[in-house]
Structures are given as C-alpha cells and as structure tokens.
Coordinates of C-alpha atoms in Angstrom, one line a residue:
M9 CA 178.3 130.9 98.0
H10 CA 174.9 128.8 99.2
A11 CA 175.3 126.0 96.0
L12 CA 172.0 124.2 95.2
P13 CA 171.6 120.5 95.8
R14 CA 173.8 118.5 93.7
L15 CA 172.2 115.5 91.6
G16 CA 175.9 114.1 90.0
R17 CA 176.1 116.4 88.6
T18 CA 179.9 117.3 87.0
R19 CA 181.3 120.9 87.6
G20 CA 183.6 121.2 84.1
K21 CA 182.3 123.3 82.0
G22 CA 178.7 122.6 78.9
H23 CA 178.8 119.2 80.7
P24 CA 175.2 117.7 80.7
V25 CA 173.9 116.7 83.3
P26 CA 173.8 113.0 83.6
E27 CA 170.0 112.5 85.4
A28 CA 168.9 115.2 82.6
T29 CA 170.7 115.4 79.4
D30 CA 169.5 118.6 77.5
V31 CA 170.3 120.7 80.7
T32 CA 173.4 121.2 80.8
D33 CA 175.6 123.2 84.0
H34 CA 178.2 125.6 82.9
G35 CA 179.4 125.1 85.5
G36 CA 180.4 128.4 89.0
G37 CA 175.9 127.9 89.5
V38 CA 174.5 128.0 86.3
W39 CA 172.3 126.2 84.3
S40 CA 171.0 126.0 81.2
I41 CA 167.0 124.7 80.7
P42 CA 165.8 124.7 77.0
V43 CA 161.8 125.3 77.3
P44 CA 159.9 124.8 73.6
I45 CA 158.0 127.0 71.5
P46 CA 155.0 125.8 70.5
D47 CA 155.3 125.8 66.4
N48 CA 158.2 127.8 66.1
P49 CA 161.4 126.4 63.8
L50 CA 164.2 127.6 67.2
G51 CA 162.8 125.0 68.6
H52 CA 163.2 126.2 72.4
T53 CA 164.5 129.0 74.2
L54 CA 167.7 128.0 77.0
V55 CA 166.3 129.4 80.5
H56 CA 169.4 130.0 82.8
L57 CA 168.7 129.3 86.2
L58 CA 171.9 131.1 88.6
D59 CA 173.1 130.3 92.1
T60 CA 173.1 132.8 94.5
D61 CA 173.5 133.0 98.2
R62 CA 169.9 134.4 98.4
G63 CA 168.6 131.7 96.6
P64 CA 168.3 130.3 92.4
V65 CA 167.5 133.0 90.2
L66 CA 165.1 132.8 86.7
I67 CA 167.0 134.5 83.3
D68 CA 163.7 133.9 81.7
T69 CA 161.4 131.7 81.9
G70 CA 160.3 131.0 78.4
W71 CA 156.8 130.4 76.3
D72 CA 153.4 130.0 78.2
D73 CA 152.7 127.2 77.3
P74 CA 151.6 123.1 79.2
T75 CA 154.4 121.9 77.2
A76 CA 156.6 124.3 78.2
W77 CA 155.4 125.4 81.9
D78 CA 156.2 120.9 81.6
A79 CA 159.7 122.0 80.1
L80 CA 160.9 123.8 82.4
T81 CA 159.8 122.3 86.0
A82 CA 161.4 119.3 85.0
G83 CA 164.5 121.7 83.9
L84 CA 164.9 122.4 87.6
A85 CA 164.4 119.7 88.9
A86 CA 167.2 118.3 87.0
C87 CA 169.4 121.5 88.4
G88 CA 168.7 119.7 91.9
T89 CA 165.9 122.7 92.8
D90 CA 161.9 122.9 93.0
V91 CA 160.0 126.1 90.6
S92 CA 158.2 126.6 94.5
A93 CA 162.8 128.1 95.3
I94 CA 163.1 130.7 92.5
H95 CA 164.4 133.8 94.1
G96 CA 163.9 136.1 91.7
I97 CA 163.0 136.2 87.5
L98 CA 165.3 138.1 85.4
V99 CA 163.6 138.8 81.6
T100 CA 166.2 139.9 78.9
H101 CA 163.3 141.2 76.8
H102 CA 159.3 141.2 77.0
H103 CA 158.9 138.4 73.8
P104 CA 156.4 136.0 75.0
D105 CA 158.9 133.2 74.2
H106 CA 160.5 134.9 76.9
H107 CA 158.8 136.2 79.4
G108 CA 155.6 134.2 79.2
L109 CA 155.5 132.4 82.3
S110 CA 157.0 134.7 85.0
G111 CA 153.7 135.2 86.1
Q112 CA 153.6 131.7 86.6
V113 CA 157.0 130.9 88.2
R114 CA 156.0 134.0 90.2
E115 CA 153.2 132.5 91.8
A116 CA 154.9 129.1 92.3
S117 CA 157.2 130.6 94.1
G118 CA 157.4 133.7 95.6
A119 CA 160.2 136.0 93.1
W120 CA 159.9 139.4 92.2
I121 CA 160.3 139.7 87.9
A122 CA 162.9 142.3 86.5
M123 CA 163.3 143.8 83.7
H124 CA 164.0 147.7 81.4
G125 CA 161.3 150.1 81.9
A126 CA 160.8 150.8 77.9
D127 CA 160.3 146.6 78.2
A128 CA 157.9 147.3 80.9
H129 CA 156.2 149.9 79.4
V130 CA 155.6 147.7 76.3
V131 CA 153.8 145.1 78.9
R132 CA 151.4 148.0 80.4
R133 CA 150.5 149.2 77.4
T134 CA 149.6 146.1 75.8
R135 CA 147.8 144.8 78.9
E136 CA 146.0 148.2 78.8
A137 CA 144.8 149.0 75.7
D138 CA 141.9 147.8 73.6
P139 CA 142.9 143.9 71.3
T140 CA 140.7 146.8 68.4
L141 CA 143.1 149.2 68.6
W142 CA 145.7 146.6 67.8
L143 CA 143.9 145.2 64.8
D144 CA 143.4 148.8 63.8
Y145 CA 146.3 150.0 63.5
L146 CA 148.4 146.8 62.5
A147 CA 145.9 147.1 59.5
E148 CA 146.6 150.8 58.9
K149 CA 150.6 150.1 59.1
L150 CA 150.9 147.3 56.5
A151 CA 147.9 149.3 54.6
A152 CA 150.2 152.4 54.2
A153 CA 153.3 149.4 53.8
G154 CA 151.3 149.4 50.5
A155 CA 150.0 145.5 51.7
P156 CA 147.1 144.5 49.3
E157 CA 144.0 144.2 49.9
D158 CA 144.2 140.5 50.1
H159 CA 146.4 140.6 53.0
L160 CA 144.9 143.2 55.0
A161 CA 141.4 141.4 55.0
P162 CA 142.2 138.7 57.6
L163 CA 143.2 141.9 59.6
R164 CA 139.7 143.3 59.2
A165 CA 137.1 140.6 59.1
A166 CA 139.2 139.3 62.8
R167 CA 138.4 143.0 64.0
T168 CA 134.3 142.4 62.7
E169 CA 134.4 138.8 64.7
G170 CA 136.2 140.5 67.5
R171 CA 138.6 138.1 67.4
T172 CA 141.1 139.9 69.4
D173 CA 143.6 136.9 71.8
F174 CA 147.1 137.1 70.8
P175 CA 150.2 137.0 73.2
G176 CA 151.4 139.4 75.5
Q177 CA 148.2 140.3 76.6
R178 CA 147.7 138.4 80.3
A179 CA 151.5 138.9 79.9
A180 CA 152.8 139.6 84.1
L181 CA 153.6 143.1 85.2
P182 CA 157.0 143.5 86.7
D183 CA 158.3 144.3 90.1
R184 CA 161.5 146.1 89.2
E185 CA 162.7 147.8 86.9
I186 CA 166.0 147.5 86.1
A187 CA 168.8 150.3 85.5
P188 CA 171.3 150.5 81.7
G189 CA 174.4 149.5 84.5
E190 CA 172.7 148.6 87.7
L191 CA 175.1 146.4 89.4
L192 CA 171.9 144.0 90.2
D193 CA 171.2 143.0 93.7
L194 CA 171.7 139.1 93.9
P195 CA 173.7 138.4 97.1
G196 CA 177.3 136.5 96.9
R197 CA 177.2 137.3 92.3
R198 CA 178.9 139.7 90.4
L199 CA 175.6 140.7 87.8
R200 CA 175.3 143.7 85.5
A201 CA 172.7 144.7 83.6
I202 CA 174.0 145.8 80.0
W203 CA 170.5 147.3 78.2
T204 CA 171.3 146.3 73.9
P205 CA 167.8 148.1 72.6
G206 CA 167.0 147.3 69.1
H207 CA 165.1 143.6 69.0
T208 CA 163.0 145.7 71.9
P209 CA 163.6 148.6 73.0
G210 CA 164.2 147.5 76.9
H211 CA 166.2 144.5 75.5
I212 CA 169.3 144.1 78.4
C213 CA 172.0 141.4 78.2
L214 CA 173.6 140.6 81.5
H215 CA 177.0 140.5 82.4
L216 CA 178.4 137.7 85.3
E217 CA 181.9 140.1 86.5
E218 CA 183.2 136.9 87.7
A219 CA 185.9 134.6 85.9
H220 CA 185.4 131.9 84.5
P221 CA 184.3 128.5 85.5
A222 CA 186.5 126.7 83.6
T223 CA 189.7 130.1 83.4
L224 CA 189.2 130.6 78.8
R225 CA 190.1 134.4 78.8
G226 CA 187.9 136.6 78.4
H227 CA 185.4 138.6 81.3
G228 CA 183.1 136.4 82.7
R229 CA 180.5 135.6 80.9
L230 CA 177.2 137.0 79.0
F231 CA 174.1 136.0 79.2
S232 CA 172.7 137.9 75.8
G233 CA 169.1 137.0 75.7
D234 CA 168.5 137.2 71.9
H235 CA 170.8 140.6 70.8
L236 CA 174.2 138.1 70.3
L237 CA 173.7 134.5 68.7
P238 CA 175.9 132.6 67.9
E239 CA 174.4 131.1 63.5
I240 CA 171.9 133.8 63.6
S241 CA 170.5 137.7 64.1
P242 CA 167.8 138.7 65.8
H243 CA 164.8 140.4 63.5
I244 CA 165.2 143.4 63.9
G245 CA 161.4 146.1 62.9
L246 CA 160.3 148.4 64.4
Y247 CA 158.9 149.4 67.4
E248 CA 155.2 149.0 67.4
D249 CA 153.1 151.4 69.6
P250 CA 150.0 152.8 68.7
T251 CA 149.7 156.0 71.1
D252 CA 153.5 156.7 69.7
T253 CA 154.6 158.9 67.3
H254 CA 158.4 159.5 68.2
R255 CA 160.7 158.6 65.2
T256 CA 162.7 156.2 66.4
D257 CA 165.7 153.9 64.7
P258 CA 165.7 150.0 65.9
L259 CA 168.8 148.4 63.5
G260 CA 171.0 151.7 65.1
D261 CA 170.6 151.5 68.3
Y262 CA 171.0 146.9 67.4
L263 CA 174.3 148.5 65.9
S264 CA 175.2 150.7 68.5
S265 CA 174.7 148.1 71.1
L266 CA 177.0 145.2 69.2
E267 CA 179.6 147.5 70.0
R268 CA 178.8 148.4 73.2
V269 CA 178.9 144.5 74.6
A270 CA 182.2 143.7 71.9
A271 CA 184.0 145.8 73.9
L272 CA 182.9 143.4 77.2
D273 CA 185.1 141.1 75.8
P274 CA 182.9 138.1 77.7
A275 CA 185.3 134.6 77.6
E276 CA 181.8 133.1 77.4
V277 CA 178.3 134.0 75.1
L278 CA 175.3 132.3 77.0
P279 CA 172.5 133.1 74.7
A280 CA 168.9 131.6 75.1
H281 CA 168.9 129.8 71.4
Q282 CA 170.6 127.6 69.7
H283 CA 174.2 127.4 71.9
A284 CA 177.2 129.0 74.0
F285 CA 179.6 129.9 72.2
T286 CA 183.0 132.6 72.7
D287 CA 184.5 135.6 70.6
A288 CA 182.3 137.4 71.0
P289 CA 183.7 140.4 69.2
A290 CA 184.5 138.7 66.1
R291 CA 180.8 137.3 66.3
V292 CA 179.9 141.3 66.5
R293 CA 182.3 141.8 63.5
A294 CA 180.1 139.3 61.6
L295 CA 177.2 140.8 62.6
L296 CA 178.3 144.3 62.1
D297 CA 179.6 142.9 58.5
H298 CA 176.3 141.2 57.4
H299 CA 174.3 144.4 58.6
E300 CA 176.2 145.9 56.6
A301 CA 176.5 144.1 53.0
R302 CA 172.5 143.8 53.8
L303 CA 172.3 147.5 54.1
E304 CA 173.7 148.3 50.4
N305 CA 172.2 145.1 48.9
L306 CA 168.7 146.8 49.8
R307 CA 169.9 150.2 48.6
A308 CA 170.5 148.1 45.7
L309 CA 167.0 147.2 44.9
L310 CA 165.9 150.2 45.0
A311 CA 167.3 151.8 42.5
A312 CA 163.0 152.1 41.8
P313 CA 160.6 153.1 43.8
L314 CA 159.7 150.3 46.0
T315 CA 157.5 150.3 48.8
P316 CA 158.5 148.8 52.4
W317 CA 155.6 145.8 51.1
Q318 CA 157.6 145.7 47.2
L319 CA 161.2 145.9 49.7
A320 CA 160.3 142.9 51.7
E321 CA 158.4 141.0 49.0
R322 CA 162.0 140.7 47.0
M323 CA 164.5 140.3 50.0
E324 CA 166.2 137.5 50.7
W325 CA 164.8 135.3 53.8
N326 CA 165.0 131.9 55.2
R327 CA 162.5 130.2 52.3
P328 CA 161.1 131.4 49.4
W329 CA 158.2 134.9 49.4
P330 CA 155.0 132.3 49.0
D331 CA 155.8 130.6 51.0
I332 CA 156.3 132.7 54.0
P333 CA 153.6 132.4 56.3
Y334 CA 151.1 135.0 57.1
G335 CA 152.2 136.6 60.5
S336 CA 156.1 136.3 59.6
R337 CA 155.0 138.5 56.7
N338 CA 154.6 141.1 58.8
I339 CA 157.2 140.7 60.7
A340 CA 159.4 140.5 57.6
V341 CA 157.4 144.3 56.6
S342 CA 158.3 145.5 59.5
E343 CA 162.0 144.6 59.6
A344 CA 162.4 146.1 56.3
E345 CA 160.3 149.3 57.6
A346 CA 163.2 148.7 59.9
H347 CA 166.4 148.9 57.4
L348 CA 164.6 151.5 55.2
R349 CA 164.1 153.8 59.0
R350 CA 168.6 152.9 58.7
L351 CA 168.8 153.6 54.8
V352 CA 167.0 157.2 55.2
N353 CA 168.5 158.2 59.0
L354 CA 172.4 157.4 56.8
G355 CA 171.1 159.5 54.2
R356 CA 170.5 156.8 51.7
A357 CA 167.3 156.9 50.9
E358 CA 164.4 159.1 50.8
P359 CA 161.0 158.8 49.9
V360 CA 159.7 159.7 47.3
P361 CA 157.0 163.1 47.0
G362 CA 153.6 162.5 46.2
T363 CA 153.8 158.7 47.0
D364 CA 150.8 156.8 48.5
P365 CA 151.5 154.2 49.9
V366 CA 155.4 155.8 50.0
A367 CA 157.9 154.2 48.4
Y368 CA 161.9 154.7 49.0
Q369 CA 164.6 155.2 46.2
A370 CA 167.7 155.1 47.3
R371 CA 170.4 158.4 46.7

C-alpha cells in the first residue's frame, strides 16, 4: 500500500503524533484530526484520514469556519500530507460539523465527495428551497407542538426582517452517492458502507474490514460518525422536510441500526466525537437499555395528556429547561416528537382526540 510521507510518527494504536499532539495516529494508515466546532459543547469533530493506494481520503471534514479550516490543514500537515493531496471525501452525514468544509477541500484538491442518497437529498433540497419556506415551516411545526407565542415571535420577526441565513444553505453537493453495503472503491483498502439511519436519514458508518493493527479481538474498525459514541447518545429528532408528508420513525430507525452495528462486532470504534473505544456490542446494549428506559419514563409522564412542547419541558436534559438556549429548545422538541412517534408506533401512547395543539396520553 502506498504510504503517506511520515513525520517520525509511531505506528502503534492510539499514539499521539509528536509534531502535533492533537492529531492521533491509530495505526494502519488511519489518523484522527480534531477540528473545532464554534460555540458548541462537543468541542470538536474528529475528522479521520485514511491512506489509500490512490491517495489520502477524508472521513468527514468539520464545520465551515476559518478556525476549523486552519485546524484541519494543520492536522493534515502533521499527518505528513496536504489538503491538495486529498483524493476523496466520505461524509458520514450531512450535518454542518461533518460536511461543512467538504466544498472547500474539494476546491483545494479536486477530491470527490460521497454520501448516502438520503442525505444527498437533504443537501439538495436545503440549497434549493426558499429560506422563508423553512422559517414558516419551523414556526408552524413548533406551534403545532404547543410552543408558546414568545418562542414563535423571533421566528416570525426573522421572516419579516428577511434574516434567512442558516447552516446548510451553501453545503457542497456530493459527486457520488453511497449505496448501503457497498464496498467502496478505495484501492488497497476494504471499506464497506453500513447504512445507519436515525441521527439523519442517510447516516452511514464505515467498516474497515482489515485486521486491527494492534491485533485487538473483533472484526476490523468502524468509523461510526455520530451513530455510536462512547459516552453520549446522539440527538434523534424528526427528519425535517417541509415538502414531505411521509411519517418517519427516526428513533425506530436508530434502534434497528444499533443492532446492525453490534452484529459487526468491530475490534475498535473510531467515532466523530469524544474518543476511540472498544466493545461496540456492550455500548450498543447500554444505548438500547437507555432508550427503553427513557421511553418508559416518558410514558409515565404521559399519564396526563401533554403536547410535545410540554413533554420536552418535563424531559431530563443536561440542564434545566429554563437554561436551555433558544435553538436547543427547538432540537429538544424535535427529540420529544421522535420519542412520541415511537411510543405511538409501539402502541404505548396515542393522540387525544379533539386536542389542538395535539396532546398525547399513555395507553
């Protein structure tokens, strides 16, 4: 296999690169580069670099921000390469902390960009839609969820004042679409796409079907994006689309996708946030247990009818509801709605006839 130029790095598992201690050489032609996310408690996205016989490939790119770009290019230099050498970009999902810099990397290198078709659709429709459509949709959706007027007022003001800029409007269109189960065309590597919807409709994990460089027990390594993280559960909200009337079940998708990943039994998981870890099946079991307990807790809250907004107010978050920022409340309500939809699909809750906004009650 063609190797990137080395800068005195060790080849063992998990050893920091001496020239840039924030970059980690995971061995076997795999590195991770922490790329900062502005004003976000997650801190950074772990962009992974994979050496191939045709040149280096990135798995995700980070947020579209000058500081993030500087961190990415410095990280690539610490790995012994340059952004102009990037051959391809594999995007685990369309969120801006993963796909944001893809266009800029493509401009600098001529690299192709690939993602699952469902998320490619999200990127296309977001670029093409009238931004006011999204503001109107969000306001109507939140009103239907029971949001109070003081929460809706800023959205209506933004609509009136023409403030319609939001992440994703300029996201790069992919050049290729990744099919579930596809063995990707990366000479010298065996990297297979695993469709894992839930966090987004087209989220993918990437299974490196090669022996672990430190001979850990298990089957290869898994680039898990946001699907499987070592200490937190990813946000699972409704898939947003003003033009789509199809009733999705993102939480159901996510739980099924977890089972799919556990069956792979990778030796090591390389996620897009936090840190690498082992024993994916145990982590999957913990997440399945967590979501089952959460569904039962929410069902208990629904002993009396609640709107999605009222349910979100009563759910357990990482801070009290009054301390949650405005935008994060929108995300929280979407997560409450995804859990409600799962409870309804399981026959554990139902909408209360005649309520407006619609309230839900346990069955």
